[in-house]
Short mmCIF file of C-alpha atoms and ligand atoms in Angstrom, two decimals:
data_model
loop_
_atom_site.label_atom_id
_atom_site.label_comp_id
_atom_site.label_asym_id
_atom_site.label_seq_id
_atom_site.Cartn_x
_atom_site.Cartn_y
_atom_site.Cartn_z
CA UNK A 1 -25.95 -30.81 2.94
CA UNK A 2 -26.37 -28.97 6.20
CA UNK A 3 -23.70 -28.52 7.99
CA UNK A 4 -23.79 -27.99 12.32
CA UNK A 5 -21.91 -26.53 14.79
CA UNK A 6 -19.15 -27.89 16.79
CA UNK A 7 -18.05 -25.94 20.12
CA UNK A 8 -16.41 -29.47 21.43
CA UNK A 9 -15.18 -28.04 24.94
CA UNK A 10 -11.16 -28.27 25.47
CA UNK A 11 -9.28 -27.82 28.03
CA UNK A 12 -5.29 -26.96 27.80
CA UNK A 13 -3.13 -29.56 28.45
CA UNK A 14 -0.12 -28.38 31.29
CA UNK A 15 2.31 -27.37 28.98
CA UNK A 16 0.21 -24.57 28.09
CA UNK A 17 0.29 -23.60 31.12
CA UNK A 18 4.01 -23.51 31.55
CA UNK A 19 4.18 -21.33 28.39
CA UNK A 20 2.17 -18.83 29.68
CA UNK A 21 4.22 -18.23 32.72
CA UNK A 22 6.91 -17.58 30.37
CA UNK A 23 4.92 -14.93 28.30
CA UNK A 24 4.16 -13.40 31.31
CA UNK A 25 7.56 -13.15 32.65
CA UNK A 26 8.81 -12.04 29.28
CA UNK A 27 6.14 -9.29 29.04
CA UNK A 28 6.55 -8.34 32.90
CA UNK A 29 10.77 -7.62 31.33
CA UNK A 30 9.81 -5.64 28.33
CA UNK A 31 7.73 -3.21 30.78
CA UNK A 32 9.85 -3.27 33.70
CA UNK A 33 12.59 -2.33 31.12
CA UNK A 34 10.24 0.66 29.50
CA UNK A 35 9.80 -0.82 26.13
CA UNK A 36 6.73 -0.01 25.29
CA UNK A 37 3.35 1.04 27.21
CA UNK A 38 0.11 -1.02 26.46
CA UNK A 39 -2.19 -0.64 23.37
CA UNK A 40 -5.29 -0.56 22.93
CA UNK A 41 -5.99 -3.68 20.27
CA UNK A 42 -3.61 -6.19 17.94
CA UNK A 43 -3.18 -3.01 15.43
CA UNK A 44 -2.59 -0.27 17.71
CA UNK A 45 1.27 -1.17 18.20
CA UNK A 46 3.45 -1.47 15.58
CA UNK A 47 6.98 -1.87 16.67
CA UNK A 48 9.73 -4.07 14.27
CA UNK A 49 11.96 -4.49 17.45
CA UNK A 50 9.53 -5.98 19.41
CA UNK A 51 8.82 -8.80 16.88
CA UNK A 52 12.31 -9.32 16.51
CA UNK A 53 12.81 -10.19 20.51
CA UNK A 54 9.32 -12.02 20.06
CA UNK A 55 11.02 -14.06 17.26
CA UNK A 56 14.11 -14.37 19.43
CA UNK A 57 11.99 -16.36 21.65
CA UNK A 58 10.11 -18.33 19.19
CA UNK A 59 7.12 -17.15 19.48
CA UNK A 60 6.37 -16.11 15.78
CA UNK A 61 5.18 -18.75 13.86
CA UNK A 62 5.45 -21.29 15.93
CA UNK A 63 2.91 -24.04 14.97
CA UNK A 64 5.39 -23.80 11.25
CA UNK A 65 7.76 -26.83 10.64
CA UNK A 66 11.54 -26.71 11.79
CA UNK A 67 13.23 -26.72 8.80
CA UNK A 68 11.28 -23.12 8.10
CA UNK A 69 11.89 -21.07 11.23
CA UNK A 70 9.31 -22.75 13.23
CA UNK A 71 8.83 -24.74 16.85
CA UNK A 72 6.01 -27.22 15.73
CA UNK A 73 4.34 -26.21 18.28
CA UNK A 74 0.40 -26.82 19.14
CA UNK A 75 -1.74 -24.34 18.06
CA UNK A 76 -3.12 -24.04 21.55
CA UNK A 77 0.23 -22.99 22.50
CA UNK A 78 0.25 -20.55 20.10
CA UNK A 79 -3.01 -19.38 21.55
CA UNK A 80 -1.61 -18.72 24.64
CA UNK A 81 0.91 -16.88 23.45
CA UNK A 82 -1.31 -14.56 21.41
CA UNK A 83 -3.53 -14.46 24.23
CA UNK A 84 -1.19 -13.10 26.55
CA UNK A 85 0.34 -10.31 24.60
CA UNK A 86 -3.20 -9.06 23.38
CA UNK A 87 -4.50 -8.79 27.03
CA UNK A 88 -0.79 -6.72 27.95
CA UNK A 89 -1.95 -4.72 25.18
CA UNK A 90 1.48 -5.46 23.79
CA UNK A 91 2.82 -3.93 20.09
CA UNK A 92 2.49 -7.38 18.27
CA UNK A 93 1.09 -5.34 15.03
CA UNK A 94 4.22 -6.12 12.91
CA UNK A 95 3.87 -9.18 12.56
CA UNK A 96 0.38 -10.21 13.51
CA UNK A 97 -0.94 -10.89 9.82
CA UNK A 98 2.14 -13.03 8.74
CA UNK A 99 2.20 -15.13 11.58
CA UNK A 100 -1.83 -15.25 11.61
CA UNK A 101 -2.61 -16.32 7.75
CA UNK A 102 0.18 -15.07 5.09
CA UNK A 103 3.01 -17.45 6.74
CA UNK A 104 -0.10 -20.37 7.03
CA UNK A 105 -1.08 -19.39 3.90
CA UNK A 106 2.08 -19.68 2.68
CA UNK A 107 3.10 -23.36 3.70
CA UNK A 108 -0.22 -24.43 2.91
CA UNK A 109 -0.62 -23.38 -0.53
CA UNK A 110 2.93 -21.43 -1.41
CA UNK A 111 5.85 -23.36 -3.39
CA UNK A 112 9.14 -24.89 -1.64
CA UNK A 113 11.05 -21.34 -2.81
CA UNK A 114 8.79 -19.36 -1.53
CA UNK A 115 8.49 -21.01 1.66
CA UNK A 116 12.27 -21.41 1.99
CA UNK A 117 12.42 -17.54 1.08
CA UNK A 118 10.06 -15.87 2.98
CA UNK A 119 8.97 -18.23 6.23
CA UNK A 120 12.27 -17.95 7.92
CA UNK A 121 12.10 -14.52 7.96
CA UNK A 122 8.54 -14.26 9.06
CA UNK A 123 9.64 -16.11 12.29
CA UNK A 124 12.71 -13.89 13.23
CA UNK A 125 10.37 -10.99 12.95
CA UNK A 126 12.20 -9.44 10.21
CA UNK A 127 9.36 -9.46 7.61
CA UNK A 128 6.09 -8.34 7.68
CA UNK A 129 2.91 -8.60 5.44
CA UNK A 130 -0.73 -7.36 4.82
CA UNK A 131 -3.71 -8.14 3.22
CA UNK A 132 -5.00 -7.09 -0.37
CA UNK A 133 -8.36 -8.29 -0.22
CA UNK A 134 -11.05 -5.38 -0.31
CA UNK A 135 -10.82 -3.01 -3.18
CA UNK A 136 -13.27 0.62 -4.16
CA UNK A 137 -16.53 -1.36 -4.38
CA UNK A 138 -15.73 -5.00 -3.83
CA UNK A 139 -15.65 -5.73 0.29
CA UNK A 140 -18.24 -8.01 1.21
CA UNK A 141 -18.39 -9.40 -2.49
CA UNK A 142 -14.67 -10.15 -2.60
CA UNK A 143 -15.51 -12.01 -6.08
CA UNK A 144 -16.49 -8.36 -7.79
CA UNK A 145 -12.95 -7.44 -7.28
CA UNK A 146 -10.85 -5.88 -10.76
CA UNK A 147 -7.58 -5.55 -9.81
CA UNK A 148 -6.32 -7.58 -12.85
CA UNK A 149 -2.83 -9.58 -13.35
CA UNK A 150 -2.27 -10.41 -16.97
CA UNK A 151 0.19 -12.77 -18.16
CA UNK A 152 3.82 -11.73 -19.78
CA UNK A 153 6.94 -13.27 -19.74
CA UNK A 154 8.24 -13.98 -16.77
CA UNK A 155 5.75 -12.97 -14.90
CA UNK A 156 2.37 -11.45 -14.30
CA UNK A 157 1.56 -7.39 -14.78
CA UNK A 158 -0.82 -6.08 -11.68
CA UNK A 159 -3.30 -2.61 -12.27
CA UNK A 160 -5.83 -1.80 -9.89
CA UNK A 161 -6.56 -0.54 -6.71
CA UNK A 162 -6.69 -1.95 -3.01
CA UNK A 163 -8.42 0.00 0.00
CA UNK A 164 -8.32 -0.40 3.48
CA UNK A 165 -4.95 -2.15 3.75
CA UNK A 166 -3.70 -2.22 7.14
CA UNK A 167 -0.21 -1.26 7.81
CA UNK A 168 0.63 -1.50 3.99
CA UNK A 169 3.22 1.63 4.42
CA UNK A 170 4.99 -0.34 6.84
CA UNK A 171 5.07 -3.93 5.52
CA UNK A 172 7.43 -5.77 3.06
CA UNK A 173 4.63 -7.74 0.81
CA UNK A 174 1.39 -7.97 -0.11
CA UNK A 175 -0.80 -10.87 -0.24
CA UNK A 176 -2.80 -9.63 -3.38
CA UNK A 177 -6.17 -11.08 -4.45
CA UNK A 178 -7.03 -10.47 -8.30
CA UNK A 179 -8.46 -11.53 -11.50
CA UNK A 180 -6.17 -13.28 -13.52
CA UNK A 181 -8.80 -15.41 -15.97
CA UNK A 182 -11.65 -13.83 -17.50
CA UNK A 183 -14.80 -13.47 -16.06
CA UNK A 184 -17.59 -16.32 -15.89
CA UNK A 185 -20.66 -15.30 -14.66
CA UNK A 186 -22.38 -18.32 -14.15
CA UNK A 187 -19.19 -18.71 -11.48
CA UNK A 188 -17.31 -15.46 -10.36
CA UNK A 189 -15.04 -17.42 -7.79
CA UNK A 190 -13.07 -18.74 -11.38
CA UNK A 191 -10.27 -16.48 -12.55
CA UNK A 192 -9.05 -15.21 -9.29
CA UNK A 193 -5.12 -15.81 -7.67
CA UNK A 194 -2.99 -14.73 -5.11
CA UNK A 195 0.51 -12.73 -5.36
CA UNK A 196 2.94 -12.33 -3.02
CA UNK A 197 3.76 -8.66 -4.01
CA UNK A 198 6.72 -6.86 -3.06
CA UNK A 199 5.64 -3.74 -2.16
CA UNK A 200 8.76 -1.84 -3.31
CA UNK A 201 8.17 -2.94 -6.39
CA UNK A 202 8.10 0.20 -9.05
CA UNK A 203 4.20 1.17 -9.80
CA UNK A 204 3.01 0.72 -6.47
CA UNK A 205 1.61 4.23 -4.84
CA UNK A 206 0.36 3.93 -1.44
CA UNK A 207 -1.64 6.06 -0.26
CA UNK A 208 -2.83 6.94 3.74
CA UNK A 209 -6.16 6.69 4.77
CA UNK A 210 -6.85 8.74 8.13
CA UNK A 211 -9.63 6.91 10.18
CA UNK A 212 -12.31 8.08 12.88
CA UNK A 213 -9.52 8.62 15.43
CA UNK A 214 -7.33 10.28 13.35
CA UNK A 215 -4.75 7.51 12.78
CA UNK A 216 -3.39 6.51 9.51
CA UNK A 217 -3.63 2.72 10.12
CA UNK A 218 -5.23 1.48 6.68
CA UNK A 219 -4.09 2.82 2.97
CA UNK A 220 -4.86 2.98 -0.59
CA UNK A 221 -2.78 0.86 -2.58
CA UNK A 222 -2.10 1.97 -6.42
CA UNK A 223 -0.76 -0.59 -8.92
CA UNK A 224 0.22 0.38 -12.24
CA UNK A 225 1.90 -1.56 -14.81
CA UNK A 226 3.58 -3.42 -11.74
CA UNK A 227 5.50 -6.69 -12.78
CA UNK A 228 5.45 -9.66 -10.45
CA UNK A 229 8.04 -12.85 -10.69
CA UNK A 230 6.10 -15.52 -11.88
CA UNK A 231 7.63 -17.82 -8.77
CA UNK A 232 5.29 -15.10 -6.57
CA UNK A 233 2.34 -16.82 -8.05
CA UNK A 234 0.62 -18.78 -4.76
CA UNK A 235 -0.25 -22.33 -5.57
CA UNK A 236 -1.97 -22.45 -9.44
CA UNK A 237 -3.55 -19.21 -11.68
CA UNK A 238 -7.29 -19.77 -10.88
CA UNK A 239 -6.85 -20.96 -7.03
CA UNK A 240 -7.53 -17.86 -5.54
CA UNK A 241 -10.61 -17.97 -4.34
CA UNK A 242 -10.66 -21.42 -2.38
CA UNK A 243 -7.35 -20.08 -0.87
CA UNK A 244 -8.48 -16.74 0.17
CA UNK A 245 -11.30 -18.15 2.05
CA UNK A 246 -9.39 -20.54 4.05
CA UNK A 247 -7.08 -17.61 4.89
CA UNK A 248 -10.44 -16.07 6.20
CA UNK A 249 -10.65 -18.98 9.13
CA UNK A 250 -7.52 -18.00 10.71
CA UNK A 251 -8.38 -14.27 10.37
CA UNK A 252 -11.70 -14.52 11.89
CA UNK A 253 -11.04 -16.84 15.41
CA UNK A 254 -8.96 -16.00 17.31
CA UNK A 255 -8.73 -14.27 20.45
CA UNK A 256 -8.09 -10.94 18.78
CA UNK A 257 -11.54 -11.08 18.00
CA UNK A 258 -13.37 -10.36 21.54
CA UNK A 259 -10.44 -8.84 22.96
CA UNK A 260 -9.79 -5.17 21.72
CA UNK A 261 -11.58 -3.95 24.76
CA UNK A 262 -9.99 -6.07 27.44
CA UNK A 263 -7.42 -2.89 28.16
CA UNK A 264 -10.37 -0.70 28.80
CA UNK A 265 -12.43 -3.94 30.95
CA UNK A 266 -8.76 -4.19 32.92
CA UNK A 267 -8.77 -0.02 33.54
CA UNK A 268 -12.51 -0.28 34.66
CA UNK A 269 -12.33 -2.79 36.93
CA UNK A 270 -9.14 -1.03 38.47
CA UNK A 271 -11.01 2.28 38.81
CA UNK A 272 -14.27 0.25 39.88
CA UNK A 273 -11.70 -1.30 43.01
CA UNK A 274 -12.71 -3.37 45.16
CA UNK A 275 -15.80 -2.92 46.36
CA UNK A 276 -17.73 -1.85 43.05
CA UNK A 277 -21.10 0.09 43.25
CA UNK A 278 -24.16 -2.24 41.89
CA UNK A 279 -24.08 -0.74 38.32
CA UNK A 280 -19.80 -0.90 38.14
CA UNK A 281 -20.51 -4.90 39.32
CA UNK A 282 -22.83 -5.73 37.12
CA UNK A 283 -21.29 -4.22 34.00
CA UNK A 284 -18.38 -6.07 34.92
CA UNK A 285 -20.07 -9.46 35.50
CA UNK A 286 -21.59 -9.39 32.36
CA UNK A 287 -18.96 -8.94 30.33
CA UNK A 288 -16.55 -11.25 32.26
CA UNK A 289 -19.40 -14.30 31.90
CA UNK A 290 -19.73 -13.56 27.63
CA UNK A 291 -15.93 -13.34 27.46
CA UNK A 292 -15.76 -16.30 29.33
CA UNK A 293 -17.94 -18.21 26.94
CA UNK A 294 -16.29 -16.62 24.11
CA UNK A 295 -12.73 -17.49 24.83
CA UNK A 296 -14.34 -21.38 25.38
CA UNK A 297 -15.25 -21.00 22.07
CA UNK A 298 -12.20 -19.46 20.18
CA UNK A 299 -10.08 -22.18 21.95
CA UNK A 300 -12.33 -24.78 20.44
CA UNK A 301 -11.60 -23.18 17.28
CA UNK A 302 -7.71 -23.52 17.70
CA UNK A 303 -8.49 -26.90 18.56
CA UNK A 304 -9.82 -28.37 15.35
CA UNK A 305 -7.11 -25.83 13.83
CA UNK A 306 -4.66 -28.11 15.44
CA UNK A 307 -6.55 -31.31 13.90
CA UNK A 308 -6.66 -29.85 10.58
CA UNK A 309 -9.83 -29.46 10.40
CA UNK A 310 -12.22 -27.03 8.51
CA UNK A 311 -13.00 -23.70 10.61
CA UNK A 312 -14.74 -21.39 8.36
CA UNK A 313 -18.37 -21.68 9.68
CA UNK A 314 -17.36 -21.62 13.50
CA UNK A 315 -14.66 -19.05 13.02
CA UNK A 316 -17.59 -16.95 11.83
CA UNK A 317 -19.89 -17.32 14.88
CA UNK A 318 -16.90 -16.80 17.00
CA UNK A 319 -16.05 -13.43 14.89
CA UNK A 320 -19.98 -12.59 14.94
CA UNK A 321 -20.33 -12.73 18.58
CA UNK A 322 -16.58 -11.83 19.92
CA UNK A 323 -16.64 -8.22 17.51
CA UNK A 324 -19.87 -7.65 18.71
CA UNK A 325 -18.94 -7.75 22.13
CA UNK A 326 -15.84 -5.85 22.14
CA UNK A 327 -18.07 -3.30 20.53
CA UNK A 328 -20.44 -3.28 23.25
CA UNK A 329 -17.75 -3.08 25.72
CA UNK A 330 -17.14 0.73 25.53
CA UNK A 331 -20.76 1.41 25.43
CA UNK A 332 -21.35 -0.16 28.42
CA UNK A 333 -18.36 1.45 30.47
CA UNK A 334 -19.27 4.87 29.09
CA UNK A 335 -22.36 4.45 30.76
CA UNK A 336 -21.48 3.17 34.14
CA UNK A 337 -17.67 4.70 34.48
CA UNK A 338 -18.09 8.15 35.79
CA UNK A 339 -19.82 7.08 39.11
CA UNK A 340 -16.93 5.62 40.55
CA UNK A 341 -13.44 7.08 40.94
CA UNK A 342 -9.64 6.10 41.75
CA UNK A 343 -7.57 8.98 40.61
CA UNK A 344 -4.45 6.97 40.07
CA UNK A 345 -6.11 5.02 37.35
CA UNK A 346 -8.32 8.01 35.91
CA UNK A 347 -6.05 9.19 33.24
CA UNK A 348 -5.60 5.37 31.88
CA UNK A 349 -8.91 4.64 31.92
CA UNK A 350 -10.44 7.91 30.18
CA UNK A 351 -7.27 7.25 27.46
CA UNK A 352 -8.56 3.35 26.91
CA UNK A 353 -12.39 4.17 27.10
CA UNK A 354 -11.40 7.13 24.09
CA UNK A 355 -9.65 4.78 22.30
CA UNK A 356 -12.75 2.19 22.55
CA UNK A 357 -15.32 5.13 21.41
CA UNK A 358 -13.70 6.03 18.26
CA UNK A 359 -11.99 2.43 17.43
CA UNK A 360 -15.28 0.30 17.99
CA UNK A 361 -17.04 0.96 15.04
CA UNK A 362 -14.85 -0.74 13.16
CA UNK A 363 -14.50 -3.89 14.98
CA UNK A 364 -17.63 -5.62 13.66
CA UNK A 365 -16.50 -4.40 9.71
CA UNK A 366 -12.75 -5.67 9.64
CA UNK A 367 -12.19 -9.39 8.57
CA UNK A 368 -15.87 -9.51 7.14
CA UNK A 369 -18.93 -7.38 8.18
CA UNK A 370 -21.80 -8.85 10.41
CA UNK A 371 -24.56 -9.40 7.85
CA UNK A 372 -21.68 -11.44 5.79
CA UNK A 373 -21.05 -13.40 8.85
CA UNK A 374 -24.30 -14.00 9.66
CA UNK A 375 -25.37 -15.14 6.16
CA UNK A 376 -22.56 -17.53 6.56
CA UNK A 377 -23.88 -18.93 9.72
CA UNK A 378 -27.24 -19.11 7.96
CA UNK A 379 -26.22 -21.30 5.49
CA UNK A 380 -24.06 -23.48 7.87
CA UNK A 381 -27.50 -23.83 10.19
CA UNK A 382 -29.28 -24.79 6.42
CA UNK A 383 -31.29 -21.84 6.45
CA UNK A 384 -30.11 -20.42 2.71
C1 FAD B 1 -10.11 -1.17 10.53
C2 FAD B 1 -10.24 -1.89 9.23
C3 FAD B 1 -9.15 -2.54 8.71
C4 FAD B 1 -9.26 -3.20 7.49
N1 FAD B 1 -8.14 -3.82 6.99
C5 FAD B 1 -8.21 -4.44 5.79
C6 FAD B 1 -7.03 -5.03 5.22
O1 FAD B 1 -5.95 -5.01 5.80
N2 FAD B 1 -7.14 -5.61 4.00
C7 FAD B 1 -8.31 -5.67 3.32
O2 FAD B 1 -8.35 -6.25 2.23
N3 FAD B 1 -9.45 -5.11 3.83
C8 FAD B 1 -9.42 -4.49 5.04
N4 FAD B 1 -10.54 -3.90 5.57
C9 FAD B 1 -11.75 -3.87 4.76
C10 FAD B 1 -12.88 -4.73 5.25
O3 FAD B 1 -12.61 -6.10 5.03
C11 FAD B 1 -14.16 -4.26 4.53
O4 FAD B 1 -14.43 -2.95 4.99
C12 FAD B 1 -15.33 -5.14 4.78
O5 FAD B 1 -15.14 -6.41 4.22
C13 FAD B 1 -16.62 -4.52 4.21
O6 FAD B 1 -16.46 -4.15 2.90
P1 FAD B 1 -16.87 -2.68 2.41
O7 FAD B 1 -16.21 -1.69 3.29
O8 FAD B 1 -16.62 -2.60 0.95
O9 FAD B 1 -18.44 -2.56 2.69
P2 FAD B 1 -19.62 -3.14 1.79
O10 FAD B 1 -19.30 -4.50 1.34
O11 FAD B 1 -19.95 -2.11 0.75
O12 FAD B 1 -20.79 -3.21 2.85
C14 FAD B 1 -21.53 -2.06 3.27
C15 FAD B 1 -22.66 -2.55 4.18
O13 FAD B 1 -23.55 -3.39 3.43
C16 FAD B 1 -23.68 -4.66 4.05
N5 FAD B 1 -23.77 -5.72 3.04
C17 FAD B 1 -22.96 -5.90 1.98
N6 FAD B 1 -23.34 -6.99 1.27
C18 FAD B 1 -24.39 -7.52 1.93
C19 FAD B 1 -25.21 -8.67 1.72
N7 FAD B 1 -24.99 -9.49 0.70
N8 FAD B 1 -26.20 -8.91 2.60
C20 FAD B 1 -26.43 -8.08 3.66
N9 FAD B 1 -25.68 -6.98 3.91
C21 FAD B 1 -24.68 -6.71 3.06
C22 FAD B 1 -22.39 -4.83 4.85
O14 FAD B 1 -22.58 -5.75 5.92
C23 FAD B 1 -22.15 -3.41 5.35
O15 FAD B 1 -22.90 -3.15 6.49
C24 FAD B 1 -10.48 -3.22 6.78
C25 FAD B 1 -11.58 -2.57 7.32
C26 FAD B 1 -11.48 -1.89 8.52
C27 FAD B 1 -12.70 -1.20 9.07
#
């Protein structure tokens, strides 16, 4: 059956708008008090004490039930939030993937202990995750992964290999994809679960990747004979798959998706001042009216989020379109910055427009590639 699109426009109700005042007092504090200076996207800060003050305030988890750290609040509220610190360029990378899908992950699919165990501590910003999806030859075909747990008592044993993990040297656990049931090739989804993998657990080697800018952000992640609890097991052995790709709608809508340019778009417009030449204005007007459209969209998304709703096909446009953007954005600057000039700004804006250069071409391959997106969007429209 084909399935269509749904954008259905939302608008937030006034208590979203309240919040936001308060994110932007609390952010106007932390800089007023020095804490930190802005970013560049949702990975470029990493700081444990900031998530810990962001906890402080509730604003970790925060759509997550009471009794497990959380506020039960709406998930437009937490888009607010999120929205807010991204465009302060603020050091949320701590915590971002646990709040985003492991802790949602987590109460969705996860068992009473390990919700009771590991939630609460999610939300006070005292524990921090990342992803073990993509492995040495299995990215866009997650199914061809071979990191393999087998069975032994008490427990599962893990070997393989993960790549690209962000922020694994600085997190507590892994959410670890692999094969746990033979192989069936008339269905390559069977066989696969999800660990919750303490990462100081003996075995594990990790190993830093240095990317295009020179930052070690993402890792190699080694696992030899490495024995995992049996009560780390997420939901049943064989579930992987339909839980990994429900983990994918909450990676792939949100607003950190067309925003890891907005500090250089904030720095141009500054330098641009007031009275921009044609070029500056234009530039600017364009990208102001598609992240207008985009942000419509993404809130749409946290709308049927907040019914419960499946996301997977729209969180894909959104991803599709929003990375594509914020890869454009530098582009375009680059092209148009150097004919105006406000000296105060000029060091902040050559430092964000760097950062854009060499940090772009990544946005449209984290969280899924654009050919993988788009052959999801071609099904969805019926097409394959
Ligand atoms: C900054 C960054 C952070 C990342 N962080 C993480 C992380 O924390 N955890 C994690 O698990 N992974 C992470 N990744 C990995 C990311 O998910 C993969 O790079 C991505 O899914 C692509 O996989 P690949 O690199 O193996 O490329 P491949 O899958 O080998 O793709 C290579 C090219 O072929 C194209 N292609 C592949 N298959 C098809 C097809 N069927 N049809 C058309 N074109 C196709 C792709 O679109 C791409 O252009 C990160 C990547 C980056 C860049």
């Amino acid at each position: 059956m084909t399935e269509t699109f749904r954008f259905d426009p939302l608008e937030l109700p006034p208590v979203c708008e309240t919040l936001r005042g308060e994110v932007r007092a609390f952010i106007a504090e932390e800089k007023a008090a020095g804490r930190w200076r802005a970013g560049g996207d949702f990975t470029s800060g990493h700081s444990p004490e900031f998530s810990r003050r962001l906890g402080a305030r509730g604003w970790i988890g925060m759509t997550w039930p009471k009794q497990y750290g959380g506020q039960e609040r709406s998930f437009l509220e937490r888009y607010v939030v999120t929205e807010e610190l991204l465009a302060a360029g603020a050091p949320v990378g701590a915590h971002w993937v646990a709040d985003r899908q492991s802790g949602p992950l987590l109460l969705r699919f996860g068992t009473e202990k390990q919700r009771q165990e590991i939630l609460p501590r999610i939300t006070r910003g005292e524990c921090f995750f990342c992803i073990g999806m993509s492995e040495p030859d299995s990215g866009s075909d997650l199914a061809s992964i071979r990191s393999k747990a087998a069975p032994v008592e008490g427990g599962w044993v893990m070997n393989g290999r993960k790549i690209w993990t962000s922020n694994a040297h600085k997190a507590h656990f892994m959410i670890a994809l692999c094969r746990t049931g033979p192989i069936d090739e008339k269905d390559r989804h069977k066989g696969l679960s999800q660990l919750v993998v303490d990462l100081k657990s003996p075995g594990i080697s990790i190993r830093p990747i240095k990317n295009l800018a020179g930052a070690e952000h993402f890792n190699e992640v080694l696992f030899e004979d490495v024995f995992i609890p049996a009560d780390r097991m997420i939901g049943a052995p064989g579930d992987g798959w339909k839980q990994v790709t429900s983990e994918l709608g909450y990676e792939r809508s949100g607003p950190e998706r067309f925003l890891s340019s907005f500090r250089l778009l904030v720095e141009f417009v500054r330098r641009a001042g007031p009275a921009p030449d044609e070029r500056a204005a234009e530039t600017i007007g364009r990208i102001i009216a598609h992240l207008a459209t985009l942000r419509r969209m993404s809130l749409s998304v946290a709308g049927m989020l907040q019914k419960g709703e499946t996301v997977n096909l729209e969180a894909a446009v959104v991803k599709d379109l929003g990375t594509n953007l914020e890869k454009e954005i530098p582009e375009l600057v680059r092209l148009v910055a150097r004919r105006g000039k406000s000296p105060n700004h000029a060091d902040l804006m050559e430092e964000a427009l760097a950062y854009g250069v060499l940090n772009a071409p990544s946005f449209t391959l984290r969280g899924g590639t654009r050919e993988i997106l788009r052959g999801i969007v071609a099904r969805g429209l019926g097409l394959r």
